PDB file of C-alpha atoms and ligand atoms in Angstrom:
ATOM      1  CA  MET A   1      11.234  31.100  43.218  1.00  0.00           C
ATOM      2  CA  LYS A   2      11.770  29.736  39.808  1.00  0.00           C
ATOM      3  CA  THR A   3       9.318  27.163  38.584  1.00  0.00           C
ATOM      4  CA  THR A   4      11.820  24.931  36.901  1.00  0.00           C
ATOM      5  CA  GLN A   5      14.465  23.283  38.922  1.00  0.00           C
ATOM      6  CA  LYS A   6      17.800  22.777  37.326  1.00  0.00           C
ATOM      7  CA  THR A   7      19.138  19.291  37.091  1.00  0.00           C
ATOM      8  CA  ALA A   8      22.595  18.165  36.269  1.00  0.00           C
ATOM      9  CA  SER A   9      21.359  17.117  32.836  1.00  0.00           C
ATOM     10  CA  ASP A  10      20.110  20.670  32.022  1.00  0.00           C
ATOM     11  CA  ILE A  11      23.545  22.164  32.260  1.00  0.00           C
ATOM     12  CA  PRO A  12      26.664  20.892  30.555  1.00  0.00           C
ATOM     13  CA  MET A  13      28.299  19.868  33.779  1.00  0.00           C
ATOM     14  CA  ALA A  14      31.966  19.823  34.525  1.00  0.00           C
ATOM     15  CA  GLY A  15      32.778  17.834  31.396  1.00  0.00           C
ATOM     16  CA  LYS A  16      35.909  18.881  29.662  1.00  0.00           C
ATOM     17  CA  ARG A  17      34.203  18.466  26.313  1.00  0.00           C
ATOM     18  CA  SER A  18      31.136  20.564  27.193  1.00  0.00           C
ATOM     19  CA  VAL A  19      33.166  23.320  28.763  1.00  0.00           C
ATOM     20  CA  MET A  20      35.618  23.439  25.924  1.00  0.00           C
ATOM     21  CA  SER A  21      33.088  23.091  23.150  1.00  0.00           C
ATOM     22  CA  SER A  22      30.810  25.865  24.431  1.00  0.00           C
ATOM     23  CA  ALA A  23      33.768  28.180  25.124  1.00  0.00           C
ATOM     24  CA  ILE A  24      35.311  27.486  21.746  1.00  0.00           C
ATOM     25  CA  ALA A  25      32.062  27.829  19.946  1.00  0.00           C
ATOM     26  CA  ALA A  26      31.351  31.157  21.574  1.00  0.00           C
ATOM     27  CA  ALA A  27      34.866  32.413  20.958  1.00  0.00           C
ATOM     28  CA  ALA A  28      34.612  31.425  17.329  1.00  0.00           C
ATOM     29  CA  GLY A  29      31.251  33.088  17.001  1.00  0.00           C
ATOM     30  CA  LEU A  30      29.653  29.767  16.099  1.00  0.00           C
ATOM     31  CA  THR A  31      26.720  29.870  18.518  1.00  0.00           C
ATOM     32  CA  ASP A  32      23.384  31.279  17.213  1.00  0.00           C
ATOM     33  CA  THR A  33      22.416  32.462  20.674  1.00  0.00           C
ATOM     34  CA  PRO A  34      25.318  34.046  22.545  1.00  0.00           C
ATOM     35  CA  PHE A  35      25.441  33.298  26.264  1.00  0.00           C
ATOM     36  CA  GLU A  36      23.571  36.018  28.177  1.00  0.00           C
ATOM     37  CA  PRO A  37      23.744  35.897  31.929  1.00  0.00           C
ATOM     38  CA  PRO A  38      20.566  36.849  33.859  1.00  0.00           C
ATOM     39  CA  VAL A  39      20.484  40.309  35.349  1.00  0.00           C
ATOM     40  CA  MET A  40      21.670  40.264  38.959  1.00  0.00           C
ATOM     41  CA  GLY A  41      19.025  42.450  40.565  1.00  0.00           C
ATOM     42  CA  GLU A  42      19.443  43.844  44.109  1.00  0.00           C
ATOM     43  CA  ALA A  43      22.401  42.871  46.204  1.00  0.00           C
ATOM     44  CA  ALA A  44      21.797  41.451  49.725  1.00  0.00           C
ATOM     45  CA  ILE A  45      25.473  41.969  50.659  1.00  0.00           C
ATOM     46  CA  GLU A  46      28.110  44.129  48.936  1.00  0.00           C
ATOM     47  CA  VAL A  47      31.699  43.119  49.671  1.00  0.00           C
ATOM     48  CA  ASN A  48      34.477  45.509  48.737  1.00  0.00           C
ATOM     49  CA  GLY A  49      38.238  45.053  48.887  1.00  0.00           C
ATOM     50  CA  LEU A  50      37.890  42.488  51.732  1.00  0.00           C
ATOM     51  CA  ASN A  51      41.168  41.178  53.144  1.00  0.00           C
ATOM     52  CA  LEU A  52      41.562  38.888  56.150  1.00  0.00           C
ATOM     53  CA  TRP A  53      44.657  37.725  57.951  1.00  0.00           C
ATOM     54  CA  TYR A  54      44.953  35.019  60.578  1.00  0.00           C
ATOM     55  CA  GLY A  55      48.122  36.297  62.188  1.00  0.00           C
ATOM     56  CA  ASP A  56      50.582  36.451  59.243  1.00  0.00           C
ATOM     57  CA  HIS A  57      48.468  34.231  57.038  1.00  0.00           C
ATOM     58  CA  HIS A  58      46.686  36.258  54.349  1.00  0.00           C
ATOM     59  CA  ALA A  59      43.485  34.144  53.978  1.00  0.00           C
ATOM     60  CA  LEU A  60      41.268  36.464  51.911  1.00  0.00           C
ATOM     61  CA  LYS A  61      42.828  38.686  49.281  1.00  0.00           C
ATOM     62  CA  ASP A  62      41.023  41.752  48.108  1.00  0.00           C
ATOM     63  CA  VAL A  63      37.633  40.098  47.589  1.00  0.00           C
ATOM     64  CA  SER A  64      34.890  42.212  46.002  1.00  0.00           C
ATOM     65  CA  VAL A  65      31.517  40.839  45.094  1.00  0.00           C
ATOM     66  CA  ASN A  66      27.801  41.596  45.221  1.00  0.00           C
ATOM     67  CA  LEU A  67      25.759  38.701  46.550  1.00  0.00           C
ATOM     68  CA  PRO A  68      22.282  38.765  45.022  1.00  0.00           C
ATOM     69  CA  LYS A  69      19.141  39.012  47.143  1.00  0.00           C
ATOM     70  CA  ASN A  70      16.662  36.127  47.216  1.00  0.00           C
ATOM     71  CA  GLN A  71      18.968  33.860  45.297  1.00  0.00           C
ATOM     72  CA  ILE A  72      21.218  30.969  46.140  1.00  0.00           C
ATOM     73  CA  THR A  73      24.957  31.670  45.778  1.00  0.00           C
ATOM     74  CA  ALA A  74      27.372  28.704  46.015  1.00  0.00           C
ATOM     75  CA  LEU A  75      30.949  29.223  47.177  1.00  0.00           C
ATOM     76  CA  ILE A  76      33.227  26.633  45.693  1.00  0.00           C
ATOM     77  CA  GLY A  77      37.007  25.937  45.627  1.00  0.00           C
ATOM     78  CA  PRO A  78      39.580  23.503  46.924  1.00  0.00           C
ATOM     79  CA  SER A  79      40.109  22.804  50.627  1.00  0.00           C
ATOM     80  CA  GLY A  80      41.761  25.724  52.405  1.00  0.00           C
ATOM     81  CA  CYS A  81      40.970  28.318  49.736  1.00  0.00           C
ATOM     82  CA  GLY A  82      39.004  30.513  52.177  1.00  0.00           C
ATOM     83  CA  LYS A  83      35.304  29.615  51.605  1.00  0.00           C
ATOM     84  CA  SER A  84      34.478  29.195  55.286  1.00  0.00           C
ATOM     85  CA  THR A  85      36.565  32.197  56.185  1.00  0.00           C
ATOM     86  CA  PHE A  86      34.688  34.273  53.593  1.00  0.00           C
ATOM     87  CA  LEU A  87      31.286  33.010  54.754  1.00  0.00           C
ATOM     88  CA  LYS A  88      32.143  33.822  58.338  1.00  0.00           C
ATOM     89  CA  THR A  89      33.179  37.382  57.488  1.00  0.00           C
ATOM     90  CA  LEU A  90      29.570  37.905  56.348  1.00  0.00           C
ATOM     91  CA  ASN A  91      28.179  37.771  59.923  1.00  0.00           C
ATOM     92  CA  ARG A  92      31.383  38.549  61.836  1.00  0.00           C
ATOM     93  CA  MET A  93      31.912  34.972  63.092  1.00  0.00           C
ATOM     94  CA  ASN A  94      35.646  35.515  62.644  1.00  0.00           C
ATOM     95  CA  ASP A  95      35.502  38.098  65.418  1.00  0.00           C
ATOM     96  CA  LEU A  96      35.557  35.080  67.698  1.00  0.00           C
ATOM     97  CA  VAL A  97      38.987  34.013  66.360  1.00  0.00           C
ATOM     98  CA  PRO A  98      42.011  35.583  68.132  1.00  0.00           C
ATOM     99  CA  ASP A  99      44.591  37.530  66.053  1.00  0.00           C
ATOM    100  CA  VAL A 100      42.364  38.166  63.085  1.00  0.00           C
ATOM    101  CA  LYS A 101      42.745  41.336  61.035  1.00  0.00           C
ATOM    102  CA  ILE A 102      40.131  42.420  58.479  1.00  0.00           C
ATOM    103  CA  THR A 103      40.197  45.333  56.070  1.00  0.00           C
ATOM    104  CA  GLY A 104      37.688  46.414  53.391  1.00  0.00           C
ATOM    105  CA  SER A 105      33.965  46.595  53.728  1.00  0.00           C
ATOM    106  CA  VAL A 106      30.913  44.313  53.873  1.00  0.00           C
ATOM    107  CA  ARG A 107      27.752  46.283  53.412  1.00  0.00           C
ATOM    108  CA  PHE A 108      24.367  44.908  54.440  1.00  0.00           C
ATOM    109  CA  ASP A 109      21.126  46.832  54.554  1.00  0.00           C
ATOM    110  CA  GLY A 110      22.819  50.224  54.272  1.00  0.00           C
ATOM    111  CA  MET A 111      25.511  49.669  56.843  1.00  0.00           C
ATOM    112  CA  ASP A 112      29.098  48.489  56.979  1.00  0.00           C
ATOM    113  CA  ILE A 113      28.815  45.452  59.296  1.00  0.00           C
ATOM    114  CA  TYR A 114      32.335  46.130  60.617  1.00  0.00           C
ATOM    115  CA  ASP A 115      31.411  49.636  61.793  1.00  0.00           C
ATOM    116  CA  PRO A 116      31.999  49.798  65.581  1.00  0.00           C
ATOM    117  CA  SER A 117      28.439  50.948  66.076  1.00  0.00           C
ATOM    118  CA  VAL A 118      27.003  47.656  64.729  1.00  0.00           C
ATOM    119  CA  ASP A 119      25.286  45.359  67.287  1.00  0.00           C
ATOM    120  CA  VAL A 120      26.880  42.009  66.462  1.00  0.00           C
ATOM    121  CA  THR A 121      24.139  39.996  68.242  1.00  0.00           C
ATOM    122  CA  ASP A 122      21.471  41.727  66.161  1.00  0.00           C
ATOM    123  CA  LEU A 123      23.619  41.249  63.026  1.00  0.00           C
ATOM    124  CA  ARG A 124      23.850  37.480  63.633  1.00  0.00           C
ATOM    125  CA  LYS A 125      20.107  37.370  64.177  1.00  0.00           C
ATOM    126  CA  ARG A 126      19.628  38.905  60.679  1.00  0.00           C
ATOM    127  CA  ILE A 127      22.353  36.812  59.040  1.00  0.00           C
ATOM    128  CA  GLY A 128      22.009  33.368  60.427  1.00  0.00           C
ATOM    129  CA  MET A 129      24.365  30.390  60.029  1.00  0.00           C
ATOM    130  CA  VAL A 130      23.953  26.629  59.616  1.00  0.00           C
ATOM    131  CA  PHE A 131      27.092  24.581  60.074  1.00  0.00           C
ATOM    132  CA  GLN A 132      28.519  21.435  58.481  1.00  0.00           C
ATOM    133  CA  LYS A 133      27.598  19.243  61.397  1.00  0.00           C
ATOM    134  CA  ALA A 134      24.141  19.679  62.917  1.00  0.00           C
ATOM    135  CA  ASN A 135      24.538  21.094  66.405  1.00  0.00           C
ATOM    136  CA  PRO A 136      21.200  20.907  68.195  1.00  0.00           C
ATOM    137  CA  PHE A 137      21.225  22.095  71.778  1.00  0.00           C
ATOM    138  CA  PRO A 138      20.793  19.295  74.383  1.00  0.00           C
ATOM    139  CA  MET A 139      17.183  20.192  75.030  1.00  0.00           C
ATOM    140  CA  SER A 140      13.755  19.541  73.504  1.00  0.00           C
ATOM    141  CA  ILE A 141      12.895  20.165  69.906  1.00  0.00           C
ATOM    142  CA  TYR A 142      10.534  22.939  71.038  1.00  0.00           C
ATOM    143  CA  ASP A 143      13.143  24.601  73.188  1.00  0.00           C
ATOM    144  CA  ASN A 144      15.771  24.470  70.480  1.00  0.00           C
ATOM    145  CA  ILE A 145      13.547  26.633  68.265  1.00  0.00           C
ATOM    146  CA  ALA A 146      12.238  28.872  71.067  1.00  0.00           C
ATOM    147  CA  TYR A 147      15.774  29.528  72.377  1.00  0.00           C
ATOM    148  CA  GLY A 148      16.621  32.425  69.997  1.00  0.00           C
ATOM    149  CA  PRO A 149      13.302  34.179  70.196  1.00  0.00           C
ATOM    150  CA  ARG A 150      13.388  33.872  74.040  1.00  0.00           C
ATOM    151  CA  ILE A 151      16.852  35.488  74.088  1.00  0.00           C
ATOM    152  CA  HIS A 152      15.411  38.299  71.998  1.00  0.00           C
ATOM    153  CA  GLY A 153      12.764  38.870  74.651  1.00  0.00           C
ATOM    154  CA  ILE A 154       9.761  36.850  73.474  1.00  0.00           C
ATOM    155  CA  ARG A 155       8.066  35.218  76.462  1.00  0.00           C
ATOM    156  CA  ASN A 156       4.457  34.857  75.443  1.00  0.00           C
ATOM    157  CA  LYS A 157       3.632  31.130  75.103  1.00  0.00           C
ATOM    158  CA  ALA A 158       1.131  31.528  72.242  1.00  0.00           C
ATOM    159  CA  LYS A 159       3.618  33.630  70.314  1.00  0.00           C
ATOM    160  CA  LEU A 160       6.431  31.094  70.918  1.00  0.00           C
ATOM    161  CA  ASP A 161       4.073  28.224  69.861  1.00  0.00           C
ATOM    162  CA  GLU A 162       3.407  30.045  66.694  1.00  0.00           C
ATOM    163  CA  ILE A 163       7.115  30.736  65.987  1.00  0.00           C
ATOM    164  CA  VAL A 164       8.034  27.066  66.686  1.00  0.00           C
ATOM    165  CA  GLU A 165       5.409  25.799  64.265  1.00  0.00           C
ATOM    166  CA  ARG A 166       6.175  28.335  61.559  1.00  0.00           C
ATOM    167  CA  SER A 167       9.926  27.664  61.762  1.00  0.00           C
ATOM    168  CA  LEU A 168       9.572  23.916  61.678  1.00  0.00           C
ATOM    169  CA  ARG A 169       7.168  24.114  58.791  1.00  0.00           C
ATOM    170  CA  GLY A 170       9.640  26.496  57.022  1.00  0.00           C
ATOM    171  CA  ALA A 171      12.338  23.908  57.410  1.00  0.00           C
ATOM    172  CA  ALA A 172      10.088  21.160  56.111  1.00  0.00           C
ATOM    173  CA  ILE A 173      10.208  19.131  59.295  1.00  0.00           C
ATOM    174  CA  TRP A 174       6.977  19.973  61.079  1.00  0.00           C
ATOM    175  CA  ASP A 175       5.090  16.839  60.083  1.00  0.00           C
ATOM    176  CA  GLU A 176       7.945  14.635  61.272  1.00  0.00           C
ATOM    177  CA  VAL A 177       8.150  16.129  64.762  1.00  0.00           C
ATOM    178  CA  LYS A 178       4.893  17.793  65.626  1.00  0.00           C
ATOM    179  CA  ASP A 179       3.906  14.945  67.935  1.00  0.00           C
ATOM    180  CA  ARG A 180       7.165  14.952  69.852  1.00  0.00           C
ATOM    181  CA  LEU A 181       8.116  18.575  70.314  1.00  0.00           C
ATOM    182  CA  LYS A 182       8.891  17.990  73.972  1.00  0.00           C
ATOM    183  CA  THR A 183      11.360  15.179  73.360  1.00  0.00           C
ATOM    184  CA  SER A 184      15.100  15.714  73.088  1.00  0.00           C
ATOM    185  CA  ALA A 185      16.429  17.020  69.830  1.00  0.00           C
ATOM    186  CA  LEU A 186      19.422  14.669  70.225  1.00  0.00           C
ATOM    187  CA  GLY A 187      17.100  11.732  69.430  1.00  0.00           C
ATOM    188  CA  MET A 188      16.497  12.925  65.896  1.00  0.00           C
ATOM    189  CA  SER A 189      18.283  11.514  62.796  1.00  0.00           C
ATOM    190  CA  GLY A 190      21.164  13.492  61.301  1.00  0.00           C
ATOM    191  CA  GLY A 191      19.061  14.843  58.447  1.00  0.00           C
ATOM    192  CA  GLN A 192      16.284  15.837  60.863  1.00  0.00           C
ATOM    193  CA  GLN A 193      18.786  17.526  63.170  1.00  0.00           C
ATOM    194  CA  GLN A 194      20.146  19.604  60.271  1.00  0.00           C
ATOM    195  CA  ARG A 195      16.605  20.735  59.332  1.00  0.00           C
ATOM    196  CA  LEU A 196      16.057  21.534  62.961  1.00  0.00           C
ATOM    197  CA  CYS A 197      19.166  23.764  62.839  1.00  0.00           C
ATOM    198  CA  ILE A 198      17.727  25.452  59.772  1.00  0.00           C
ATOM    199  CA  ALA A 199      14.418  25.896  61.623  1.00  0.00           C
ATOM    200  CA  ARG A 200      16.347  27.359  64.566  1.00  0.00           C
ATOM    201  CA  ALA A 201      17.987  29.839  62.183  1.00  0.00           C
ATOM    202  CA  LEU A 202      14.598  30.733  60.738  1.00  0.00           C
ATOM    203  CA  ALA A 203      13.009  31.288  64.148  1.00  0.00           C
ATOM    204  CA  VAL A 204      14.683  34.662  64.588  1.00  0.00           C
ATOM    205  CA  GLU A 205      13.471  35.790  61.148  1.00  0.00           C
ATOM    206  CA  PRO A 206      16.804  36.337  59.430  1.00  0.00           C
ATOM    207  CA  ASP A 207      17.243  37.996  56.028  1.00  0.00           C
ATOM    208  CA  ILE A 208      20.175  35.825  55.005  1.00  0.00           C
ATOM    209  CA  ILE A 209      21.126  32.249  55.760  1.00  0.00           C
ATOM    210  CA  LEU A 210      24.704  31.139  55.517  1.00  0.00           C
ATOM    211  CA  MET A 211      25.329  27.432  55.133  1.00  0.00           C
ATOM    212  CA  ASP A 212      28.784  25.826  55.432  1.00  0.00           C
ATOM    213  CA  GLU A 213      28.702  22.377  53.818  1.00  0.00           C
ATOM    214  CA  SER A 214      25.417  21.781  55.550  1.00  0.00           C
ATOM    215  CA  THR A 215      24.605  18.587  53.677  1.00  0.00           C
ATOM    216  CA  SER A 216      28.036  17.001  53.514  1.00  0.00           C
ATOM    217  CA  ALA A 217      27.383  14.718  56.454  1.00  0.00           C
ATOM    218  CA  LEU A 218      23.962  13.617  55.150  1.00  0.00           C
ATOM    219  CA  ASP A 219      22.619  10.732  53.067  1.00  0.00           C
ATOM    220  CA  PRO A 220      21.297  11.502  49.544  1.00  0.00           C
ATOM    221  CA  ILE A 221      17.642  11.551  50.672  1.00  0.00           C
ATOM    222  CA  SER A 222      18.278  13.999  53.479  1.00  0.00           C
ATOM    223  CA  THR A 223      20.493  16.033  51.179  1.00  0.00           C
ATOM    224  CA  GLY A 224      17.625  16.140  48.618  1.00  0.00           C
ATOM    225  CA  LYS A 225      15.228  17.378  51.263  1.00  0.00           C
ATOM    226  CA  ILE A 226      17.578  20.221  52.280  1.00  0.00           C
ATOM    227  CA  GLU A 227      18.204  21.135  48.602  1.00  0.00           C
ATOM    228  CA  GLU A 228      14.478  21.360  48.014  1.00  0.00           C
ATOM    229  CA  LEU A 229      14.172  23.370  51.127  1.00  0.00           C
ATOM    230  CA  CYS A 230      16.850  25.841  49.954  1.00  0.00           C
ATOM    231  CA  LEU A 231      14.937  26.347  46.678  1.00  0.00           C
ATOM    232  CA  GLU A 232      11.792  27.105  48.783  1.00  0.00           C
ATOM    233  CA  LEU A 233      13.655  29.323  51.224  1.00  0.00           C
ATOM    234  CA  LYS A 234      14.953  31.716  48.559  1.00  0.00           C
ATOM    235  CA  LYS A 235      11.416  33.049  48.085  1.00  0.00           C
ATOM    236  CA  ASN A 236      11.962  34.801  51.376  1.00  0.00           C
ATOM    237  CA  TYR A 237      15.641  34.585  52.124  1.00  0.00           C
ATOM    238  CA  THR A 238      19.022  34.988  50.560  1.00  0.00           C
ATOM    239  CA  VAL A 239      21.001  31.763  50.810  1.00  0.00           C
ATOM    240  CA  ILE A 240      24.835  31.661  50.609  1.00  0.00           C
ATOM    241  CA  MET A 241      26.253  28.157  50.819  1.00  0.00           C
ATOM    242  CA  VAL A 242      29.666  26.565  50.767  1.00  0.00           C
ATOM    243  CA  THR A 243      29.662  23.267  48.975  1.00  0.00           C
ATOM    244  CA  HIS A 244      32.235  20.759  47.780  1.00  0.00           C
ATOM    245  CA  ASN A 245      29.548  19.050  45.761  1.00  0.00           C
ATOM    246  CA  MET A 246      29.672  20.389  42.248  1.00  0.00           C
ATOM    247  CA  GLN A 247      26.472  18.548  41.290  1.00  0.00           C
ATOM    248  CA  GLN A 248      24.717  20.277  44.207  1.00  0.00           C
ATOM    249  CA  ALA A 249      26.043  23.707  43.086  1.00  0.00           C
ATOM    250  CA  VAL A 250      24.664  22.968  39.616  1.00  0.00           C
ATOM    251  CA  ARG A 251      21.358  21.663  40.912  1.00  0.00           C
ATOM    252  CA  ILE A 252      20.341  24.519  43.158  1.00  0.00           C
ATOM    253  CA  SER A 253      22.610  27.598  43.022  1.00  0.00           C
ATOM    254  CA  ASP A 254      21.801  30.596  40.864  1.00  0.00           C
ATOM    255  CA  TRP A 255      25.270  32.142  41.287  1.00  0.00           C
ATOM    256  CA  CYS A 256      28.623  30.666  41.917  1.00  0.00           C
ATOM    257  CA  ALA A 257      31.891  32.097  43.358  1.00  0.00           C
ATOM    258  CA  PHE A 258      35.094  30.204  42.802  1.00  0.00           C
ATOM    259  CA  PHE A 259      37.865  30.773  45.352  1.00  0.00           C
ATOM    260  CA  LEU A 260      41.515  29.778  45.083  1.00  0.00           C
ATOM    261  CA  LEU A 261      44.251  30.568  47.646  1.00  0.00           C
ATOM    262  CA  GLY A 262      42.176  33.279  49.216  1.00  0.00           C
ATOM    263  CA  GLU A 263      41.344  34.978  45.953  1.00  0.00           C
ATOM    264  CA  LEU A 264      37.932  35.221  44.408  1.00  0.00           C
ATOM    265  CA  VAL A 265      38.912  34.012  40.965  1.00  0.00           C
ATOM    266  CA  GLU A 266      35.508  34.201  39.296  1.00  0.00           C
ATOM    267  CA  PHE A 267      31.883  35.000  40.100  1.00  0.00           C
ATOM    268  CA  GLY A 268      29.030  34.434  37.748  1.00  0.00           C
ATOM    269  CA  THR A 269      25.829  32.595  37.176  1.00  0.00           C
ATOM    270  CA  SER A 270      26.195  28.924  37.912  1.00  0.00           C
ATOM    271  CA  GLU A 271      25.397  28.199  34.246  1.00  0.00           C
ATOM    272  CA  GLN A 272      28.265  30.351  33.142  1.00  0.00           C
ATOM    273  CA  ILE A 273      30.765  29.074  35.746  1.00  0.00           C
ATOM    274  CA  PHE A 274      30.029  25.414  34.903  1.00  0.00           C
ATOM    275  CA  SER A 275      29.570  25.634  31.202  1.00  0.00           C
ATOM    276  CA  MET A 276      31.756  28.557  30.112  1.00  0.00           C
ATOM    277  CA  PRO A 277      34.198  29.609  32.795  1.00  0.00           C
ATOM    278  CA  LYS A 278      36.166  32.725  31.868  1.00  0.00           C
ATOM    279  CA  ASP A 279      39.326  31.877  33.913  1.00  0.00           C
ATOM    280  CA  LYS A 280      41.488  28.909  33.135  1.00  0.00           C
ATOM    281  CA  ARG A 281      41.830  28.091  36.849  1.00  0.00           C
ATOM    282  CA  THR A 282      37.974  27.926  37.218  1.00  0.00           C
ATOM    283  CA  GLU A 283      37.819  25.676  34.186  1.00  0.00           C
ATOM    284  CA  ASP A 284      40.549  23.388  35.602  1.00  0.00           C
ATOM    285  CA  TYR A 285      38.591  23.125  38.857  1.00  0.00           C
ATOM    286  CA  VAL A 286      35.100  22.520  37.557  1.00  0.00           C
ATOM    287  CA  THR A 287      36.430  20.015  35.091  1.00  0.00           C
ATOM    288  CA  GLY A 288      38.058  18.138  37.900  1.00  0.00           C
ATOM    289  CA  ARG A 289      41.633  18.732  36.889  1.00  0.00           C
ATOM    290  CA  PHE A 290      42.530  19.685  40.414  1.00  0.00           C
ATOM    291  CA  GLY A 291      40.976  20.148  43.847  1.00  0.00           C
TER     292      GLY A 291
HETATM  293  N1  LIG B   1      41.124  30.011  63.013  1.00  0.00           N
HETATM  294  C1  LIG B   1      42.150  29.963  62.143  1.00  0.00           C
HETATM  295  N2  LIG B   1      43.397  30.335  62.507  1.00  0.00           N
HETATM  296  C2  LIG B   1      44.428  30.282  61.599  1.00  0.00           C
HETATM  297  N3  LIG B   1      44.305  29.914  60.282  1.00  0.00           N
HETATM  298  C3  LIG B   1      43.041  29.614  59.912  1.00  0.00           C
HETATM  299  C4  LIG B   1      41.911  29.547  60.767  1.00  0.00           C
HETATM  300  N4  LIG B   1      40.879  29.162  60.055  1.00  0.00           N
HETATM  301  C5  LIG B   1      41.255  28.951  58.800  1.00  0.00           C
HETATM  302  N5  LIG B   1      42.613  29.206  58.685  1.00  0.00           N
HETATM  303  C6  LIG B   1      43.404  29.070  57.491  1.00  0.00           C
HETATM  304  O1  LIG B   1      42.849  29.912  56.458  1.00  0.00           O
HETATM  305  C7  LIG B   1      42.832  29.275  55.229  1.00  0.00           C
HETATM  306  C8  LIG B   1      41.388  29.180  54.710  1.00  0.00           C
HETATM  307  O2  LIG B   1      40.646  28.299  55.572  1.00  0.00           O
HETATM  308  P1  LIG B   1      39.104  28.038  55.379  1.00  0.00           P
HETATM  309  O3  LIG B   1      38.683  27.218  56.551  1.00  0.00           O
HETATM  310  O4  LIG B   1      38.448  29.300  55.061  1.00  0.00           O
HETATM  311  O5  LIG B   1      39.134  27.141  54.042  1.00  0.00           O
HETATM  312  P2  LIG B   1      37.937  26.388  53.297  1.00  0.00           P
HETATM  313  O6  LIG B   1      37.978  26.848  51.892  1.00  0.00           O
HETATM  314  O7  LIG B   1      36.706  26.527  54.056  1.00  0.00           O
HETATM  315  O8  LIG B   1      38.426  24.885  53.384  1.00  0.00           O
HETATM  316  P3  LIG B   1      37.628  23.474  53.512  1.00  0.00           P
HETATM  317  O9  LIG B   1      37.016  23.234  52.176  1.00  0.00           O
HETATM  318  O10 LIG B   1      38.670  22.489  53.905  1.00  0.00           O
HETATM  319  O11 LIG B   1      36.594  23.685  54.586  1.00  0.00           O
HETATM  320  C9  LIG B   1      43.472  27.910  55.408  1.00  0.00           C
HETATM  321  O12 LIG B   1      44.828  28.007  55.057  1.00  0.00           O
HETATM  322  C10 LIG B   1      43.341  27.654  56.901  1.00  0.00           C
HETATM  323  O13 LIG B   1      44.370  26.809  57.413  1.00  0.00           O
HETATM  324 MG1  LIG B   2      35.458  25.240  55.111  1.00  0.00          MG
END
């Protein structure tokens, strides 16, 4: 966990002038301190030559990238560019879609997750997902969290109590719900429901949390809480999030991947992507010229 949180004002954000001036200054050798990206460290997931087709539609084109462990990576790009498709390939959620063909490899913890020997239920326990719209089960707050651990064989009440409390605390919602654990999760606010869904993902002790526009339906205060939570979560988890919110990517992501028409155009630190993109298409996108 880093001690200083980035704010939009720390990074020259998506302004044509700042992008151009830093790029031009660097190209002209005018900066005293050349831009040096931080070292990546260990990869949580290694993607190599990944292609995906929905029928005849080639939705991911030869994507290769290492996603860093215990960091937040943001996936950005215009609608339909393949962000959700890519995210879902990381825990085989696309297996559920008919007529999908996937080639290439996705390596996690020493295995290719597409190897026929992989237990997909176990994989999704270790690589959890939180969706755009909160989807609590129609049951109590307690049972929502205990659901996954019960499926994985935990029956002991004291153990389940402990998991429920730890998960709700981990998702920064314990104090708000501790006195109504037996009431329906459907009575919570949208922001609370989304944190409940994060707690539900945490309950099965994943290594990686995938988030697909998980704050896009929330008000700024709830969004802020989830952003703070993500910064806290990366002490123990790897977070990979799709976002359409460039400010959010700047605020909380360490790394950023820009997709266009199924291609991973550029991957780098968020500082680099937003202040000195290497590819013209990335620059056009982050400066708001299209998308
Ligand atoms: N189940 C599906 N069957 C067929 N085509 C699909 C399916 N899901 C996505 N696609 C197509 O694949 C492409 C990538 O879609 P994807 O949902 O990954 O985009 P995205 O970047 O997440 O977009 P958005 O920002 O709108 O969520 C699009 O052309 C989309 O129409
Ligand atoms: Mg999407």
